[in-house]
Short mmCIF file of C-alpha atoms in Angstrom, two decimals:
data_model
loop_
_atom_site.label_atom_id
_atom_site.label_comp_id
_atom_site.label_asym_id
_atom_site.label_seq_id
_atom_site.Cartn_x
_atom_site.Cartn_y
_atom_site.Cartn_z
CA MET A 1 97.72 78.27 100.98
CA ALA A 2 94.98 79.35 98.62
CA PHE A 3 92.86 77.92 95.86
CA PHE A 4 91.87 80.29 93.02
CA ASP A 5 92.73 83.16 95.39
CA ILE A 6 90.29 81.68 97.89
CA PRO A 7 91.87 80.76 101.24
CA LEU A 8 91.89 76.98 101.58
CA PRO A 9 89.98 76.91 104.89
CA VAL A 10 87.17 78.95 103.30
CA PHE A 11 87.12 76.72 100.27
CA MET A 12 87.15 73.51 102.30
CA GLY A 13 84.60 74.94 104.71
CA GLN A 14 82.12 75.55 101.93
CA LEU A 15 82.90 72.21 100.35
CA LEU A 16 82.09 70.62 103.69
CA ILE A 17 78.83 72.53 104.08
CA GLY A 18 78.02 71.44 100.55
CA LEU A 19 78.71 67.81 101.41
CA ILE A 20 76.52 68.01 104.51
CA ASN A 21 73.65 69.60 102.60
CA GLY A 22 74.27 66.97 99.94
CA ALA A 23 73.95 64.23 102.55
CA PHE A 24 70.46 65.49 103.46
CA TYR A 25 69.55 65.95 99.81
CA ALA A 26 70.66 62.40 99.04
CA VAL A 27 68.73 60.70 101.85
CA LEU A 28 65.61 62.75 101.12
CA SER A 29 65.69 62.32 97.36
CA LEU A 30 66.40 58.61 97.79
CA GLY A 31 63.11 58.20 99.68
CA LEU A 32 61.27 60.30 97.13
CA ALA A 33 62.70 58.23 94.29
CA LEU A 34 61.65 54.96 95.95
CA ILE A 35 58.13 56.23 96.50
CA PHE A 36 57.83 57.67 93.03
CA GLY A 37 59.05 54.43 91.48
CA LEU A 38 56.53 52.14 93.13
CA LEU A 39 53.56 54.41 93.86
CA ASN A 40 53.92 56.83 90.98
CA ILE A 41 53.26 59.60 93.45
CA VAL A 42 55.33 62.73 93.88
CA ASN A 43 55.30 62.75 97.66
CA PHE A 44 54.89 66.40 98.55
CA ALA A 45 54.60 65.45 102.21
CA HIS A 46 58.23 64.31 102.20
CA GLY A 47 59.63 67.57 103.57
CA ALA A 48 56.96 67.72 106.26
CA LEU A 49 57.75 64.15 107.31
CA TYR A 50 61.45 65.06 107.49
CA MET A 51 60.39 67.87 109.85
CA VAL A 52 58.20 65.45 111.82
CA GLY A 53 61.21 63.14 112.15
CA ALA A 54 63.21 65.96 113.76
CA PHE A 55 60.29 66.84 116.03
CA VAL A 56 59.81 63.22 117.10
CA ALA A 57 63.47 63.17 118.17
CA PHE A 58 62.97 66.46 120.01
CA LEU A 59 59.80 65.25 121.73
CA LEU A 60 61.30 61.89 122.65
CA LEU A 61 64.00 63.80 124.51
CA ASP A 62 61.75 66.51 125.89
CA ILE A 63 58.95 64.26 127.13
CA ALA A 64 60.47 60.86 127.70
CA GLY A 65 64.13 61.73 128.12
CA ILE A 66 65.04 59.41 125.25
CA GLY A 67 68.30 60.61 123.73
CA TYR A 68 69.81 60.92 120.28
CA TRP A 69 70.96 57.36 119.62
CA PRO A 70 67.65 55.60 120.36
CA ALA A 71 65.85 58.45 118.54
CA LEU A 72 67.92 57.81 115.44
CA LEU A 73 66.16 54.46 115.24
CA LEU A 74 62.85 55.24 116.93
CA ALA A 75 61.90 58.39 115.02
CA PRO A 76 62.17 56.71 111.60
CA VAL A 77 60.17 53.74 112.91
CA ILE A 78 57.43 56.00 114.31
CA VAL A 79 57.26 58.17 111.20
CA GLY A 80 57.46 55.06 109.00
CA LEU A 81 54.43 53.59 110.80
CA PHE A 82 52.67 56.92 110.37
CA GLY A 83 53.51 56.70 106.65
CA ILE A 84 52.03 53.21 106.49
CA VAL A 85 48.79 54.56 107.95
CA ILE A 86 48.81 57.43 105.42
CA GLU A 87 49.33 55.00 102.56
CA ARG A 88 46.60 52.60 103.64
CA LEU A 89 43.99 55.21 104.54
CA LEU A 90 44.64 58.05 102.10
CA LEU A 91 46.85 57.07 99.19
CA ARG A 92 45.52 53.56 98.49
CA PRO A 93 42.05 54.81 97.46
CA LEU A 94 43.73 57.17 94.98
CA ALA A 95 45.95 54.54 93.41
CA GLU A 96 43.71 54.06 90.38
CA LEU A 97 43.28 57.78 89.72
CA ASP A 98 45.50 60.28 87.94
CA HIS A 99 48.85 60.97 89.70
CA LEU A 100 47.72 64.54 90.21
CA TYR A 101 45.39 63.45 93.00
CA GLY A 102 48.21 61.86 94.97
CA LEU A 103 50.29 64.97 94.51
CA LEU A 104 47.46 67.20 95.74
CA LEU A 105 46.73 64.95 98.68
CA THR A 106 50.34 64.82 99.85
CA PHE A 107 50.64 68.59 99.34
CA GLY A 108 47.60 69.09 101.56
CA LEU A 109 49.07 66.71 104.10
CA ALA A 110 52.30 68.73 104.15
CA LEU A 111 50.35 71.93 104.83
CA LEU A 112 48.39 70.23 107.60
CA LEU A 113 51.47 68.83 109.34
CA GLU A 114 53.35 72.08 109.03
CA GLY A 115 50.36 74.06 110.26
CA ALA A 116 49.85 71.78 113.24
CA PHE A 117 53.48 72.03 114.38
CA ARG A 118 53.49 75.80 113.81
CA HIS A 119 50.43 76.08 115.96
CA PHE A 120 52.07 74.30 118.87
CA TYR A 121 55.73 75.29 118.48
CA GLY A 122 55.79 78.57 116.54
CA VAL A 123 58.47 79.24 113.96
CA SER A 124 61.46 80.15 116.11
CA GLY A 125 62.61 76.55 116.37
CA GLU A 126 63.67 74.29 119.23
CA ARG A 127 67.27 73.51 120.08
CA TYR A 128 68.46 69.91 119.99
CA ALA A 129 71.89 69.28 121.46
CA ILE A 130 74.62 67.34 119.75
CA PRO A 131 75.08 64.03 121.61
CA ASP A 132 78.11 63.88 123.86
CA ALA A 133 79.91 61.23 121.84
CA LEU A 134 79.83 63.47 118.76
CA GLN A 135 80.94 66.71 120.42
CA GLY A 136 84.19 68.36 119.47
CA VAL A 137 86.16 68.88 116.31
CA PHE A 138 88.79 67.10 114.22
CA ASN A 139 91.79 69.27 113.46
CA LEU A 140 92.59 68.51 109.84
CA GLY A 141 95.50 70.96 109.80
CA PHE A 142 94.01 73.24 107.19
CA MET A 143 90.61 73.41 108.91
CA PHE A 144 88.55 72.25 111.85
CA LEU A 145 85.89 69.63 111.08
CA PRO A 146 83.12 69.33 113.67
CA VAL A 147 82.75 65.67 114.61
CA TYR A 148 78.98 65.78 114.29
CA ARG A 149 79.15 67.03 110.71
CA ALA A 150 81.54 64.26 109.76
CA TRP A 151 79.11 61.83 111.35
CA VAL A 152 76.21 63.20 109.27
CA ILE A 153 78.11 62.57 106.06
CA VAL A 154 79.19 59.07 107.10
CA ALA A 155 75.74 58.07 108.40
CA SER A 156 74.03 59.32 105.24
CA LEU A 157 76.49 57.51 103.03
CA ILE A 158 75.95 54.27 104.96
CA VAL A 159 72.17 54.55 104.69
CA CYS A 160 72.31 55.42 101.00
CA ILE A 161 74.67 52.56 100.15
CA ALA A 162 72.69 50.09 102.24
CA THR A 163 69.46 51.10 100.52
CA TRP A 164 71.09 50.88 97.12
CA LEU A 165 72.39 47.38 97.93
CA LEU A 166 68.94 46.36 99.13
CA ILE A 167 67.35 47.48 95.86
CA GLU A 168 70.03 46.24 93.47
CA LYS A 169 71.39 43.11 95.07
CA THR A 170 68.63 41.36 97.00
CA ARG A 171 65.66 39.30 95.99
CA LEU A 172 63.32 41.78 97.66
CA GLY A 173 64.96 44.56 95.67
CA ALA A 174 64.52 42.60 92.42
CA THR A 175 60.84 42.15 93.26
CA MET A 176 60.53 45.89 93.87
CA ARG A 177 62.23 46.75 90.60
CA ALA A 178 59.96 44.31 88.77
CA ALA A 179 56.89 45.81 90.44
CA VAL A 180 57.97 49.27 89.28
CA GLU A 181 58.02 47.94 85.70
CA ASN A 182 54.88 45.81 85.71
CA ALA A 183 53.02 45.55 88.99
CA ASP A 184 50.22 43.41 87.55
CA LEU A 185 52.55 40.68 86.36
CA VAL A 186 54.39 40.61 89.68
CA ARG A 187 51.02 40.15 91.40
CA ALA A 188 50.22 37.36 88.98
CA PHE A 189 53.35 35.59 90.25
CA GLY A 190 51.87 35.57 93.74
CA VAL A 191 53.56 38.62 95.22
CA ASN A 192 51.39 40.78 97.46
CA VAL A 193 52.23 44.00 95.62
CA PRO A 194 49.85 46.24 97.61
CA LEU A 195 51.71 45.22 100.77
CA LEU A 196 55.02 45.91 99.05
CA VAL A 197 53.74 49.36 98.09
CA THR A 198 52.70 50.11 101.66
CA VAL A 199 56.03 48.99 103.09
CA THR A 200 57.91 50.99 100.45
CA TYR A 201 56.03 54.15 101.34
CA GLY A 202 56.73 53.53 105.03
CA PHE A 203 60.42 52.93 104.30
CA GLY A 204 60.66 56.03 102.07
CA VAL A 205 59.24 58.34 104.72
CA ALA A 206 61.32 56.61 107.42
CA LEU A 207 64.37 57.73 105.42
CA ALA A 208 63.01 61.28 105.52
CA ALA A 209 62.59 61.02 109.29
CA PHE A 210 66.14 59.65 109.62
CA ALA A 211 67.41 62.73 107.78
CA GLY A 212 65.28 64.84 110.11
CA VAL A 213 66.94 63.37 113.21
CA LEU A 214 70.39 63.86 111.66
CA ALA A 215 69.47 67.48 110.93
CA ALA A 216 68.06 68.26 114.37
CA PRO A 217 71.37 69.15 116.10
CA ILE A 218 72.65 71.16 113.10
CA TYR A 219 69.63 73.26 112.27
CA SER A 220 67.06 74.12 114.88
CA VAL A 221 64.02 71.83 114.98
CA ASN A 222 61.63 74.07 113.12
CA PRO A 223 58.17 73.48 111.59
CA LEU A 224 59.36 75.13 108.38
CA MET A 225 62.56 73.11 107.97
CA GLY A 226 60.82 70.72 105.56
CA SER A 227 59.37 73.25 103.18
CA ASN A 228 62.73 75.03 103.02
CA ILE A 229 64.54 71.97 101.76
CA ILE A 230 61.92 70.04 99.80
CA ILE A 231 61.83 72.21 96.68
CA VAL A 232 65.57 71.77 96.26
CA VAL A 233 65.18 68.03 96.79
CA PHE A 234 62.55 67.85 94.06
CA ALA A 235 64.94 69.57 91.70
CA ILE A 236 67.59 67.00 92.63
CA VAL A 237 65.26 64.08 91.97
CA VAL A 238 64.50 65.54 88.55
CA ILE A 239 68.21 66.02 87.84
CA GLY A 240 69.01 62.46 88.90
CA GLY A 241 66.14 61.03 86.88
CA LEU A 242 62.68 60.46 88.36
CA GLY A 243 62.59 57.16 90.18
CA SER A 244 66.32 56.41 89.78
CA ILE A 245 67.88 55.27 93.04
CA LYS A 246 71.46 55.76 91.94
CA GLY A 247 70.53 59.10 90.38
CA ALA A 248 68.99 60.34 93.62
CA ILE A 249 72.04 59.45 95.71
CA VAL A 250 74.72 60.68 93.31
CA SER A 251 72.98 63.92 92.38
CA GLY A 252 72.13 64.58 96.01
CA PHE A 253 75.78 64.68 97.06
CA LEU A 254 76.94 66.22 93.77
CA LEU A 255 74.52 69.13 93.89
CA GLY A 256 75.16 69.75 97.56
CA VAL A 257 78.84 70.17 96.71
CA CYS A 258 77.97 72.20 93.63
CA GLU A 259 75.90 74.54 95.78
CA GLY A 260 78.72 74.84 98.34
CA LEU A 261 81.33 75.67 95.73
CA THR A 262 79.09 78.24 94.11
CA ARG A 263 78.89 79.91 97.49
CA VAL A 264 82.68 80.31 97.37
CA PHE A 265 82.93 81.74 93.91
CA TRP A 266 79.65 83.56 93.44
CA PRO A 267 77.72 83.61 96.70
CA GLU A 268 74.68 85.36 95.25
CA ALA A 269 74.09 82.50 92.82
CA SER A 270 74.29 79.69 95.35
CA ASN A 271 70.56 79.66 96.04
CA ILE A 272 69.62 79.18 92.43
CA VAL A 273 72.48 77.09 91.07
CA ILE A 274 70.59 73.81 91.57
CA PHE A 275 67.65 75.11 89.59
CA VAL A 276 69.92 76.31 86.82
CA VAL A 277 71.46 72.83 86.68
CA MET A 278 67.95 71.35 86.61
CA ALA A 279 66.99 73.55 83.69
CA ILE A 280 70.12 72.58 81.76
CA VAL A 281 69.64 68.87 82.50
CA LEU A 282 66.01 69.03 81.43
CA ILE A 283 67.02 70.58 78.12
CA VAL A 284 69.98 68.29 77.41
CA ARG A 285 68.77 65.05 79.04
CA PRO A 286 65.04 65.30 79.79
CA ALA A 287 65.02 61.90 81.52
CA GLY A 288 67.65 63.10 84.03
CA LEU A 289 71.29 62.09 84.47
CA PHE A 290 70.50 58.48 85.40
CA GLY A 291 66.94 58.16 84.15
CA LYS A 292 65.93 55.88 81.33
CA ALA A 293 64.42 57.69 78.39
CA ALA A 294 60.69 57.05 78.28
CA MET B 1 38.05 13.55 79.62
CA THR B 2 40.04 13.33 82.81
CA GLU B 3 39.06 15.01 86.07
CA SER B 4 38.83 18.73 85.46
CA LEU B 5 41.45 20.98 87.05
CA LEU B 6 40.09 24.28 85.82
CA SER B 7 36.47 24.92 85.15
CA VAL B 8 35.27 28.24 83.77
CA GLU B 9 31.53 28.88 83.82
CA GLY B 10 29.65 31.95 82.66
CA LEU B 11 32.75 34.10 82.93
CA GLU B 12 32.06 37.72 82.05
CA ALA B 13 34.63 40.51 82.18
CA TRP B 14 34.82 44.23 81.58
CA TYR B 15 37.58 46.75 80.89
CA ASP B 16 36.14 49.99 82.23
CA GLU B 17 32.84 50.23 80.39
CA SER B 18 33.63 47.75 77.62
CA HIS B 19 32.06 44.37 78.11
CA ILE B 20 34.65 41.94 76.73
CA LEU B 21 33.69 38.43 77.89
CA HIS B 22 30.06 37.40 77.53
CA GLY B 23 29.91 34.10 79.39
CA MET B 24 32.94 31.94 78.68
CA ASN B 25 32.41 28.23 79.39
CA PHE B 26 35.11 25.58 79.19
CA THR B 27 37.08 23.15 81.29
CA VAL B 28 40.67 22.02 81.36
CA GLY B 29 41.32 18.46 82.52
CA LYS B 30 44.26 17.50 84.66
CA GLY B 31 47.34 16.91 82.50
CA GLU B 32 45.69 18.22 79.36
CA ILE B 33 46.83 20.86 76.90
CA VAL B 34 43.80 22.93 75.99
CA THR B 35 43.92 25.78 73.52
CA LEU B 36 41.83 28.89 73.06
CA LEU B 37 41.76 29.85 69.39
CA GLY B 38 40.19 32.82 67.71
CA ARG B 39 40.74 36.02 65.85
CA ASN B 40 42.34 39.13 67.30
CA GLY B 41 40.05 40.78 69.81
CA ALA B 42 37.93 37.68 70.41
CA GLY B 43 38.68 37.78 74.13
CA LYS B 44 41.34 35.08 74.52
CA THR B 45 43.86 37.21 76.37
CA THR B 46 41.12 38.75 78.49
CA THR B 47 40.07 35.22 79.43
CA MET B 48 43.61 34.47 80.60
CA ARG B 49 43.84 37.74 82.50
CA SER B 50 40.43 37.14 84.08
CA ILE B 51 41.38 33.66 85.25
CA MET B 52 44.55 35.17 86.69
CA GLY B 53 42.55 37.87 88.51
CA LEU B 54 44.10 40.74 86.57
CA VAL B 55 40.77 42.00 85.23
CA ARG B 56 39.10 43.68 88.15
CA LYS B 57 35.49 43.59 87.03
CA ARG B 58 34.54 39.98 86.37
CA THR B 59 31.64 37.71 87.26
CA GLY B 60 30.75 34.05 86.82
CA SER B 61 32.77 31.16 88.15
CA VAL B 62 36.38 30.07 87.80
CA ARG B 63 37.04 26.94 89.82
CA PHE B 64 40.61 25.70 90.19
CA GLY B 65 40.48 22.26 91.76
CA ALA B 66 38.18 22.77 94.71
CA VAL B 67 38.85 26.52 94.98
CA GLU B 68 36.51 29.18 93.60
CA THR B 69 38.85 31.97 92.48
CA ILE B 70 36.47 34.56 91.04
CA GLY B 71 36.59 36.64 94.21
CA LEU B 72 40.33 36.28 94.85
CA SER B 73 43.06 38.76 94.00
CA ALA B 74 45.79 37.98 91.48
CA ASN B 75 48.40 37.17 94.11
CA GLN B 76 46.02 34.81 95.91
CA ILE B 77 45.17 33.07 92.64
CA ALA B 78 48.86 32.63 91.87
CA ARG B 79 49.39 31.23 95.38
CA ALA B 80 46.61 28.72 94.72
CA GLY B 81 48.85 27.22 92.02
CA ILE B 82 48.17 28.90 88.67
CA ALA B 83 51.14 30.36 86.80
CA PHE B 84 50.98 32.91 84.03
CA CYS B 85 53.21 33.53 81.04
CA PRO B 86 51.86 36.72 79.50
CA GLU B 87 51.57 37.92 75.95
CA GLU B 88 54.81 39.61 74.86
CA ARG B 89 56.62 37.60 77.54
CA GLY B 90 56.82 40.20 80.29
CA ILE B 91 60.58 39.99 80.80
CA PHE B 92 61.72 42.74 83.18
CA SER B 93 64.39 45.00 81.71
CA SER B 94 65.67 46.18 85.09
CA LEU B 95 66.35 42.59 86.16
CA THR B 96 69.06 40.22 85.01
CA VAL B 97 68.17 36.91 83.38
CA LYS B 98 68.84 35.14 86.68
CA GLU B 99 66.73 37.66 88.64
CA ASN B 100 63.91 37.24 86.14
CA LEU B 101 64.15 33.49 86.54
CA MET B 102 64.14 33.64 90.33
CA LEU B 103 61.46 36.33 90.61
CA PRO B 104 58.24 34.28 90.94
CA PRO B 105 58.00 32.94 94.48
CA VAL B 106 57.54 29.20 95.05
CA VAL B 107 53.83 28.64 95.70
CA ALA B 108 53.78 24.87 96.20
CA GLU B 109 56.10 21.93 96.59
CA GLY B 110 57.10 19.90 93.58
CA GLY B 111 58.30 22.68 91.29
CA MET B 112 61.32 22.11 89.07
CA SER B 113 64.72 22.63 90.61
CA VAL B 114 66.86 25.39 89.14
CA GLU B 115 69.27 22.70 87.87
CA ARG B 116 66.46 21.01 85.96
CA VAL B 117 65.35 24.35 84.51
CA TYR B 118 68.92 24.97 83.33
CA GLU B 119 68.99 21.49 81.80
CA LEU B 120 65.90 22.32 79.76
CA PHE B 121 67.10 25.85 78.93
CA PRO B 122 70.93 25.88 78.97
CA ILE B 123 71.03 29.34 77.41
CA LEU B 124 69.58 30.83 80.59
CA LYS B 125 72.52 29.60 82.60
CA ALA B 126 75.04 30.92 80.11
CA ARG B 127 73.36 34.34 79.97
CA GLY B 128 72.40 34.60 83.64
CA ALA B 129 74.08 37.93 84.28
CA SER B 130 72.73 39.68 81.16
CA GLN B 131 69.93 42.16 81.32
CA GLY B 132 66.66 40.24 80.77
CA THR B 133 65.60 42.14 77.69
CA LYS B 134 69.03 41.74 76.04
CA LEU B 135 68.07 38.16 75.15
CA SER B 136 66.68 37.39 71.71
CA GLY B 137 62.91 37.07 71.35
CA GLY B 138 63.08 33.28 71.43
CA GLU B 139 65.35 33.27 74.48
CA GLN B 140 63.03 35.69 76.26
CA GLN B 141 60.14 33.35 75.57
CA MET B 142 62.14 30.44 77.00
CA LEU B 143 62.86 32.56 80.09
CA ALA B 144 59.19 33.53 80.44
CA ILE B 145 58.22 29.85 80.45
CA ALA B 146 61.19 28.72 82.53
CA ARG B 147 60.53 31.09 85.39
CA ILE B 148 57.05 29.71 86.06
CA LEU B 149 58.24 26.09 86.16
CA ARG B 150 60.12 26.58 89.43
CA THR B 151 57.09 27.72 91.38
CA GLY B 152 55.31 24.42 91.89
CA ALA B 153 52.21 25.66 90.05
CA HIS B 154 50.54 22.86 88.11
CA LEU B 155 48.39 24.87 85.75
CA LEU B 156 50.29 27.03 83.28
CA LEU B 157 48.55 29.77 81.30
CA LEU B 158 50.60 30.48 78.18
CA ASP B 159 49.48 33.48 76.17
CA GLU B 160 50.77 33.27 72.58
CA PRO B 161 54.18 31.79 73.30
CA THR B 162 55.02 31.61 69.58
CA GLU B 163 54.16 35.17 68.69
CA GLY B 164 56.76 36.80 66.46
CA LEU B 165 59.23 33.89 66.65
CA ALA B 166 61.12 32.16 63.84
CA PRO B 167 59.80 28.71 62.81
CA VAL B 168 62.81 26.89 64.25
CA ILE B 169 62.20 28.54 67.62
CA VAL B 170 58.47 27.77 67.44
CA GLU B 171 59.42 24.13 66.95
CA GLN B 172 61.63 24.23 70.07
CA ILE B 173 58.83 25.78 72.10
CA GLY B 174 56.56 23.00 70.87
CA GLN B 175 59.02 20.37 72.09
CA ILE B 176 59.23 22.08 75.45
CA ILE B 177 55.46 22.14 75.81
CA GLU B 178 55.31 18.42 74.98
CA LYS B 179 57.96 17.77 77.60
CA LEU B 180 56.02 19.76 80.18
CA LYS B 181 52.94 17.69 79.47
CA GLU B 182 54.96 14.51 80.01
CA GLU B 183 56.05 15.92 83.36
CA GLY B 184 52.43 16.30 84.37
CA PHE B 185 51.80 20.01 83.85
CA THR B 186 48.36 21.12 82.73
CA ILE B 187 48.45 23.87 80.13
CA LEU B 188 45.93 26.38 78.84
CA LEU B 189 47.31 27.87 75.65
CA VAL B 190 46.16 30.91 73.71
CA GLU B 191 47.32 30.78 70.12
CA GLN B 192 46.99 32.59 66.81
CA ASN B 193 49.16 30.00 65.12
CA PHE B 194 46.74 27.14 64.46
CA ARG B 195 49.37 24.77 63.08
CA PHE B 196 51.25 25.07 66.33
CA ALA B 197 48.09 24.73 68.40
CA GLU B 198 46.93 21.57 66.65
CA ALA B 199 50.36 19.99 67.01
CA VAL B 200 50.38 20.31 70.80
CA GLY B 201 46.74 20.65 71.87
CA ASP B 202 44.47 17.88 73.19
CA ARG B 203 41.37 20.02 72.85
CA HIS B 204 40.59 23.30 71.13
CA HIS B 205 38.01 25.92 71.98
CA ILE B 206 37.07 28.53 69.41
CA VAL B 207 36.48 31.94 70.98
CA GLU B 208 34.45 34.67 69.32
CA HIS B 209 32.93 37.82 70.84
CA GLY B 210 33.88 36.73 74.33
CA GLN B 211 32.28 33.28 74.18
CA VAL B 212 33.33 29.75 73.31
CA ILE B 213 31.37 29.07 70.12
CA ASP B 214 32.73 25.63 69.24
CA SER B 215 35.09 22.97 70.57
CA PHE B 216 37.05 20.14 69.03
CA GLU B 217 38.90 17.16 70.44
CA ARG B 218 42.29 16.43 68.89
CA HIS B 219 40.87 13.56 66.76
CA GLU B 220 38.06 15.77 65.44
CA VAL B 221 40.36 18.40 63.98
CA GLU B 222 41.07 16.63 60.68
CA ALA B 223 37.39 16.17 59.83
CA ASN B 224 36.56 19.77 60.74
CA ARG B 225 39.60 21.50 59.29
CA GLU B 226 37.62 23.68 56.92
CA LYS B 227 35.21 24.75 59.63
CA ILE B 228 38.06 25.66 61.98
CA THR B 229 40.01 27.65 59.42
CA GLY B 230 36.74 29.40 58.59
CA TYR B 231 36.36 30.40 62.24
CA LEU B 232 39.91 31.65 62.43
CA GLY B 233 39.84 33.37 59.06
CA VAL B 234 43.14 31.80 58.00
#
């Protein structure tokens, strides 16, 4: 069986890789979108915090013997708390200044984190084993699907949908959306918006750390893993529409798949296809696919 | 005058380097409707925003009941029991009508129940699932007032609630404000529309260059009409 002269297993294999990459893109761009919405900061440290998430999982296992499942919860909590400290100590004093300062600060933070982990762990990467329960493959007939990769897609989808529901369907979410529009007025209703901002930053980077733990068994745990992925994720956030939650999730998965399919039909172009899409979207719909025109 | 609920003394405020308020002095008695009148740029809205804690650089004294609020943040001031209905209504476009209505947290006991709010503003129930900014201007104004009635706050700051609305809607807003007064709310009202202000207000303060330059009780308005219209340039 073949599809456009491409053997089906090859086609489906790339589609699957695309979906998995898309799952990481979606969770990462979701956090970026949340942070951008409420703090108005393009969080350049996001990729580094994704890397830190993976390293926390690795270190939990290496030092304390704490395995994958607790790490899936613990690493985001630890990195989220770290994010809260970053927000309170470093980003809060910049809140009144031009956005550029926040961007520069988080960029510097990314370099620092990356540099520190490179210093201690080099660039060859550390192995993190797939947990026993997720070993093995599903035989789909036309291809073999590793169980862990299926789990990554499912777990990402669950986290994305849960976050979307939190933002769109709860009272807390309504308060967050209102604070994105007019933070002063929400404060004047008695809501502690600075606290909301801090928690949002912590939650956004916790999502990055969650993606990092999911990624650890697939890619090696590597100090550079964040900077490799983050530029693509920025492009996806722009395509989805800066600050749009739905846009971040949908374009994350969509562009992962788009990248995977390009690899089937024109492998050389697969590394740039997302940026080509970004350029086209910026020309045709400058506010992004799901963004509101300014 | 009844016991004062809000007392503003020597209030000064700045936006960046611009000095906007130069020592505002006035009081609002419990259960009163007090208006701030004046031309554009006189400092009425800045006064509201300063009372609410939304102007960062401010000095002087704003006492609400027994609480000095000049050093508090906006969310603390709101929690003390002051509610704010801003100029241009401040309806959130990313929230539904219902979400807009339910947004302000309850800060004290004794606020209106949602049922009672719907009784006063039936349109809000009918349009609950619409996007907030899809309502007409008048409906948005109703929503902006309605949402601060649930919170239990007793002092309402209303910044130009009649701005840009048709006369028939202005009349409805007037009836609502009268009703709120009957229910015991205290209201500080900023208005450009003097006819509206004199219909609902117990006392009027004329604001110019960031100060209160004259004040009139309701019964003094008739005798001073020419003076007042002179102040307001109408």
